[in-house]
Amino acid sequence: DIQMTQSPSSLSASVGDRVTITCQASQDIGKYLNWYQQKPGKAPKLLIYDASNLETGVPSRFSGRGSGTHFTFTISSLQPEDIATYYCLQYDSVPPYTFGLGTKLELK
Amino acid sequence: EEQLVESGGGPAKPGGSRRLSCAASGFNFRNYAMNWVRQAPGKGLEWVSSISSGSSYVYYADSVKGRFTISRDNAKNSLYLQMNSLRAEDTAVYYCARDWHGLDVWGQGTTVTVSS
């Protein structure tokens, strides 16, 4: 099974900061990686699919890059409503789908 | 609007059973594979099971294999998860999710609590 190593596990940042989260796959997954945002008590929301494609309706301050084994997710200017936990998901070699352990983003 | 709505969660005793349902609307359900994903309290996301659009292929996480059964009824636009031999570690919010570019549309989740 493919393992996804996500870092950091938590992150404290200020409004307006640039925030970057990384996911490393245990083997080449091409561009088959998504990024999700999850707020407390809510379902995960798809933000980025196929590593770098912005889901319809998602603000352009969110972006994704990478291919193969190394991926990054960036919020260009952090907004208060972005406070959430973020997860990556690989779907190259499925089943099983495998998620990163999550990054909890907090306001400084 | 594409929507998934789960139901069927609630309490269960260890060794007991529970059947979850997921009602789909706003898209052509029969064209998509579907999944169940769960999240234990305070933990991350764990894929549980997948079923192909025509039910020919089903897959399970090792943690539920032999205990859970995924199924669907395309005529009713519904997905199901039959959970047997429940354990305390099955306590979680269970989400259904559509299979498209990974998992794109998610339901709001239904909570299963396994406790004696």
Tab-separated table of C-alpha atoms in Angstrom:
chain	number	residue	atom	x	y	z
A	1	ASP	CA	0.000	0.000	0.000
A	2	ILE	CA	1.133	3.549	-0.684
A	3	GLN	CA	1.912	5.611	2.404
A	4	MET	CA	1.401	9.366	2.486
A	5	THR	CA	3.618	11.416	4.787
A	6	GLN	CA	2.095	14.823	5.434
A	7	SER	CA	3.870	17.666	7.199
A	8	PRO	CA	3.669	19.576	9.361
A	9	SER	CA	1.057	18.006	11.618
A	10	SER	CA	0.157	21.437	12.935
A	11	LEU	CA	0.861	24.966	11.888
A	12	SER	CA	0.261	28.362	13.450
A	13	ALA	CA	0.104	31.367	11.126
A	14	SER	CA	-1.205	34.918	10.961
A	15	VAL	CA	-3.815	36.408	8.656
A	16	GLY	CA	-2.109	37.294	5.382
A	17	ASP	CA	0.682	34.736	5.774
A	18	ARG	CA	1.698	32.334	3.041
A	19	VAL	CA	1.154	28.773	4.261
A	20	THR	CA	2.610	25.621	2.704
A	21	ILE	CA	1.848	21.976	3.499
A	22	THR	CA	3.646	19.032	1.944
A	23	CYS	CA	2.765	15.418	1.216
A	24	GLN	CA	5.309	12.798	0.284
A	25	ALA	CA	4.192	9.525	-1.302
A	26	SER	CA	6.039	6.273	-0.643
A	27	GLN	CA	6.095	5.609	-4.398
A	28	ASP	CA	5.386	7.429	-7.642
A	29	ILE	CA	1.697	8.396	-7.840
A	30	GLY	CA	1.920	10.658	-10.885
A	31	LYS	CA	-0.506	13.503	-10.346
A	32	TYR	CA	-3.169	11.443	-8.578
A	33	LEU	CA	-3.343	13.536	-5.445
A	34	ASN	CA	-6.088	15.661	-3.918
A	35	TRP	CA	-6.186	18.225	-1.125
A	36	TYR	CA	-9.151	18.597	1.222
A	37	GLN	CA	-10.210	21.086	3.841
A	38	GLN	CA	-12.133	19.900	6.883
A	39	LYS	CA	-13.693	22.173	9.482
A	40	PRO	CA	-14.849	20.800	12.864
A	41	GLY	CA	-18.043	18.794	12.603
A	42	LYS	CA	-18.093	19.036	8.811
A	43	ALA	CA	-17.293	16.721	5.927
A	44	PRO	CA	-14.043	17.121	4.007
A	45	LYS	CA	-14.277	19.544	1.104
A	46	LEU	CA	-12.301	19.010	-2.085
A	47	LEU	CA	-10.060	21.974	-2.870
A	48	ILE	CA	-7.465	20.664	-5.337
A	49	TYR	CA	-7.667	17.593	-7.585
A	50	ASP	CA	-5.050	15.960	-9.802
A	51	ALA	CA	-2.354	17.720	-7.772
A	52	SER	CA	-2.867	21.199	-9.183
A	53	ASN	CA	-6.424	21.712	-10.438
A	54	LEU	CA	-8.599	24.073	-8.444
A	55	GLU	CA	-12.069	22.717	-7.767
A	56	THR	CA	-14.883	24.932	-9.040
A	57	GLY	CA	-15.785	27.664	-6.584
A	58	VAL	CA	-12.614	27.383	-4.511
A	59	PRO	CA	-10.787	30.693	-3.998
A	60	SER	CA	-7.664	31.209	-6.061
A	61	ARG	CA	-5.503	31.762	-2.974
A	62	PHE	CA	-5.424	27.953	-2.722
A	63	SER	CA	-3.025	26.121	-5.021
A	64	GLY	CA	-1.298	22.781	-5.408
A	65	ARG	CA	1.878	21.612	-7.104
A	66	GLY	CA	3.880	18.485	-7.593
A	67	SER	CA	4.016	15.102	-9.228
A	68	GLY	CA	5.602	11.745	-8.586
A	69	THR	CA	6.273	11.575	-4.868
A	70	HIS	CA	6.445	15.180	-3.678
A	71	PHE	CA	3.462	17.517	-3.460
A	72	THR	CA	2.797	20.913	-1.956
A	73	PHE	CA	-0.366	22.796	-1.043
A	74	THR	CA	-0.229	26.557	-0.574
A	75	ILE	CA	-2.519	29.235	0.764
A	76	SER	CA	-1.092	32.443	-0.649
A	77	SER	CA	-2.662	34.800	1.908
A	78	LEU	CA	-4.255	33.145	4.920
A	79	GLN	CA	-7.789	34.242	5.761
A	80	PRO	CA	-9.614	33.609	9.077
A	81	GLU	CA	-12.068	31.264	7.326
A	82	ASP	CA	-9.181	29.045	6.236
A	83	ILE	CA	-8.670	27.764	9.771
A	84	ALA	CA	-9.247	24.026	9.412
A	85	THR	CA	-7.485	20.700	9.089
A	86	TYR	CA	-6.106	19.859	5.656
A	87	TYR	CA	-5.594	16.372	4.237
A	88	CYS	CA	-3.947	14.966	1.145
A	89	LEU	CA	-5.299	11.836	-0.566
A	90	GLN	CA	-3.589	9.591	-3.107
A	91	TYR	CA	-5.705	7.754	-5.658
A	92	ASP	CA	-3.131	6.367	-8.038
A	93	SER	CA	-2.933	2.848	-6.705
A	94	VAL	CA	-6.335	1.968	-5.278
A	95	PRO	CA	-7.595	0.312	-3.308
A	96	PRO	CA	-6.789	1.364	-0.733
A	97	TYR	CA	-7.131	5.110	-0.977
A	98	THR	CA	-4.669	6.559	1.505
A	99	PHE	CA	-4.834	9.885	3.262
A	100	GLY	CA	-2.133	11.909	4.923
A	101	LEU	CA	-2.511	12.258	8.679
A	102	GLY	CA	-3.634	15.857	8.358
A	103	THR	CA	-2.340	19.346	9.107
A	104	LYS	CA	-4.183	21.392	11.713
A	105	LEU	CA	-3.934	25.047	10.796
A	106	GLU	CA	-4.407	27.574	13.588
A	107	LEU	CA	-4.294	31.349	13.843
A	108	LYS	CA	-1.320	32.862	15.579
B	1	GLU	CA	-26.922	20.286	-6.743
B	2	GLU	CA	-24.968	17.071	-6.324
B	3	GLN	CA	-25.709	15.733	-2.891
B	4	LEU	CA	-25.122	12.699	-0.705
B	5	VAL	CA	-27.046	12.142	2.517
B	6	GLU	CA	-26.090	9.389	4.954
B	7	SER	CA	-28.379	7.815	7.519
B	8	GLY	CA	-28.495	4.821	9.811
B	9	GLY	CA	-25.936	5.777	12.383
B	10	GLY	CA	-26.474	5.332	16.088
B	11	PRO	CA	-25.368	3.225	19.046
B	12	ALA	CA	-24.419	-0.422	18.780
B	13	LYS	CA	-23.033	-3.008	21.171
B	14	PRO	CA	-19.781	-4.871	20.518
B	15	GLY	CA	-20.592	-7.791	18.274
B	16	GLY	CA	-23.716	-6.050	17.034
B	17	SER	CA	-24.739	-4.821	13.604
B	18	ARG	CA	-25.693	-1.610	11.925
B	19	ARG	CA	-26.722	-0.756	8.341
B	20	LEU	CA	-25.816	2.604	6.885
B	21	SER	CA	-27.475	4.164	3.860
B	22	CYS	CA	-26.426	6.958	1.551
B	23	ALA	CA	-28.964	8.653	-0.718
B	24	ALA	CA	-27.621	10.359	-3.823
B	25	SER	CA	-29.243	13.167	-5.785
B	26	GLY	CA	-28.326	15.735	-8.421
B	27	PHE	CA	-26.149	13.431	-10.522
B	28	ASN	CA	-26.360	10.174	-12.438
B	29	PHE	CA	-25.590	7.814	-9.558
B	30	ARG	CA	-25.325	4.681	-11.712
B	31	ASN	CA	-22.324	6.127	-13.579
B	32	TYR	CA	-20.050	6.411	-10.554
B	33	ALA	CA	-18.160	4.115	-8.244
B	34	MET	CA	-18.839	4.957	-4.615
B	35	ASN	CA	-16.965	4.735	-1.347
B	36	TRP	CA	-17.290	4.768	2.409
B	37	VAL	CA	-14.722	6.672	4.454
B	38	ARG	CA	-14.680	6.932	8.245
B	39	GLN	CA	-13.185	9.179	10.865
B	40	ALA	CA	-12.757	8.055	14.462
B	41	PRO	CA	-13.167	10.750	17.128
B	42	GLY	CA	-10.242	13.164	16.970
B	43	LYS	CA	-8.508	11.117	14.275
B	44	GLY	CA	-7.830	11.327	10.560
B	45	LEU	CA	-9.679	9.950	7.564
B	46	GLU	CA	-9.679	6.228	6.774
B	47	TRP	CA	-10.982	4.690	3.560
B	48	VAL	CA	-13.310	1.771	4.366
B	49	SER	CA	-14.798	0.331	1.177
B	50	SER	CA	-15.461	0.895	-2.526
B	51	ILE	CA	-17.979	-0.442	-5.011
B	52	SER	CA	-17.911	-0.102	-8.776
B	53	SER	CA	-20.756	1.532	-10.676
B	54	GLY	CA	-22.368	-1.768	-11.584
B	55	SER	CA	-21.492	-3.560	-8.335
B	56	SER	CA	-19.127	-5.951	-10.100
B	57	TYR	CA	-16.152	-4.956	-7.982
B	58	VAL	CA	-16.049	-4.376	-4.256
B	59	TYR	CA	-13.044	-3.620	-2.084
B	60	TYR	CA	-12.478	-3.349	1.647
B	61	ALA	CA	-9.884	-2.065	4.048
B	62	ASP	CA	-8.173	-4.871	5.926
B	63	SER	CA	-9.628	-3.492	9.160
B	64	VAL	CA	-13.216	-4.288	8.069
B	65	LYS	CA	-12.774	-7.182	5.633
B	66	GLY	CA	-15.076	-10.071	6.474
B	67	ARG	CA	-17.259	-7.920	8.749
B	68	PHE	CA	-18.575	-5.131	6.507
B	69	THR	CA	-20.447	-5.456	3.201
B	70	ILE	CA	-20.884	-2.642	0.708
B	71	SER	CA	-23.767	-2.677	-1.769
B	72	ARG	CA	-25.802	-0.336	-3.918
B	73	ASP	CA	-29.179	-0.053	-5.595
B	74	ASN	CA	-28.871	2.084	-8.706
B	75	ALA	CA	-32.639	2.136	-9.197
B	76	LYS	CA	-32.947	3.811	-5.793
B	77	ASN	CA	-29.813	5.972	-6.116
B	78	SER	CA	-28.613	4.477	-2.862
B	79	LEU	CA	-25.422	3.101	-1.351
B	80	TYR	CA	-25.284	0.869	1.699
B	81	LEU	CA	-22.829	-0.424	4.264
B	82	GLN	CA	-23.809	-3.452	6.330
B	83	MET	CA	-21.614	-3.547	9.406
B	84	ASN	CA	-21.497	-6.768	11.438
B	85	SER	CA	-19.400	-7.938	14.363
B	86	LEU	CA	-18.868	-4.349	15.385
B	87	ARG	CA	-15.942	-3.427	17.611
B	88	ALA	CA	-15.228	-0.393	19.752
B	89	GLU	CA	-12.650	0.702	17.194
B	90	ASP	CA	-15.394	0.988	14.561
B	91	THR	CA	-16.736	4.023	16.422
B	92	ALA	CA	-16.542	6.843	13.900
B	93	VAL	CA	-18.319	9.249	11.619
B	94	TYR	CA	-18.998	7.402	8.374
B	95	TYR	CA	-19.036	9.354	5.130
B	96	CYS	CA	-20.099	8.222	1.698
B	97	ALA	CA	-18.130	9.768	-1.141
B	98	ARG	CA	-18.361	9.757	-4.911
B	99	ASP	CA	-15.436	8.369	-6.841
B	100	TRP	CA	-14.323	10.959	-9.399
B	101	HIS	CA	-10.790	12.327	-9.550
B	102	GLY	CA	-10.340	10.708	-6.189
B	103	LEU	CA	-13.252	11.415	-3.897
B	104	ASP	CA	-15.041	14.581	-4.945
B	105	VAL	CA	-18.541	14.779	-3.454
B	106	TRP	CA	-19.021	13.833	0.211
B	107	GLY	CA	-22.040	13.444	2.423
B	108	GLN	CA	-22.350	15.118	5.817
B	109	GLY	CA	-21.635	11.876	7.663
B	110	THR	CA	-23.461	9.630	10.114
B	111	THR	CA	-22.058	8.647	13.495
B	112	VAL	CA	-21.748	5.081	14.730
B	113	THR	CA	-20.866	4.527	18.369
B	114	VAL	CA	-19.933	1.025	19.511
B	115	SER	CA	-20.003	0.619	23.259
B	116	SER	CA	-21.214	-1.831	25.848
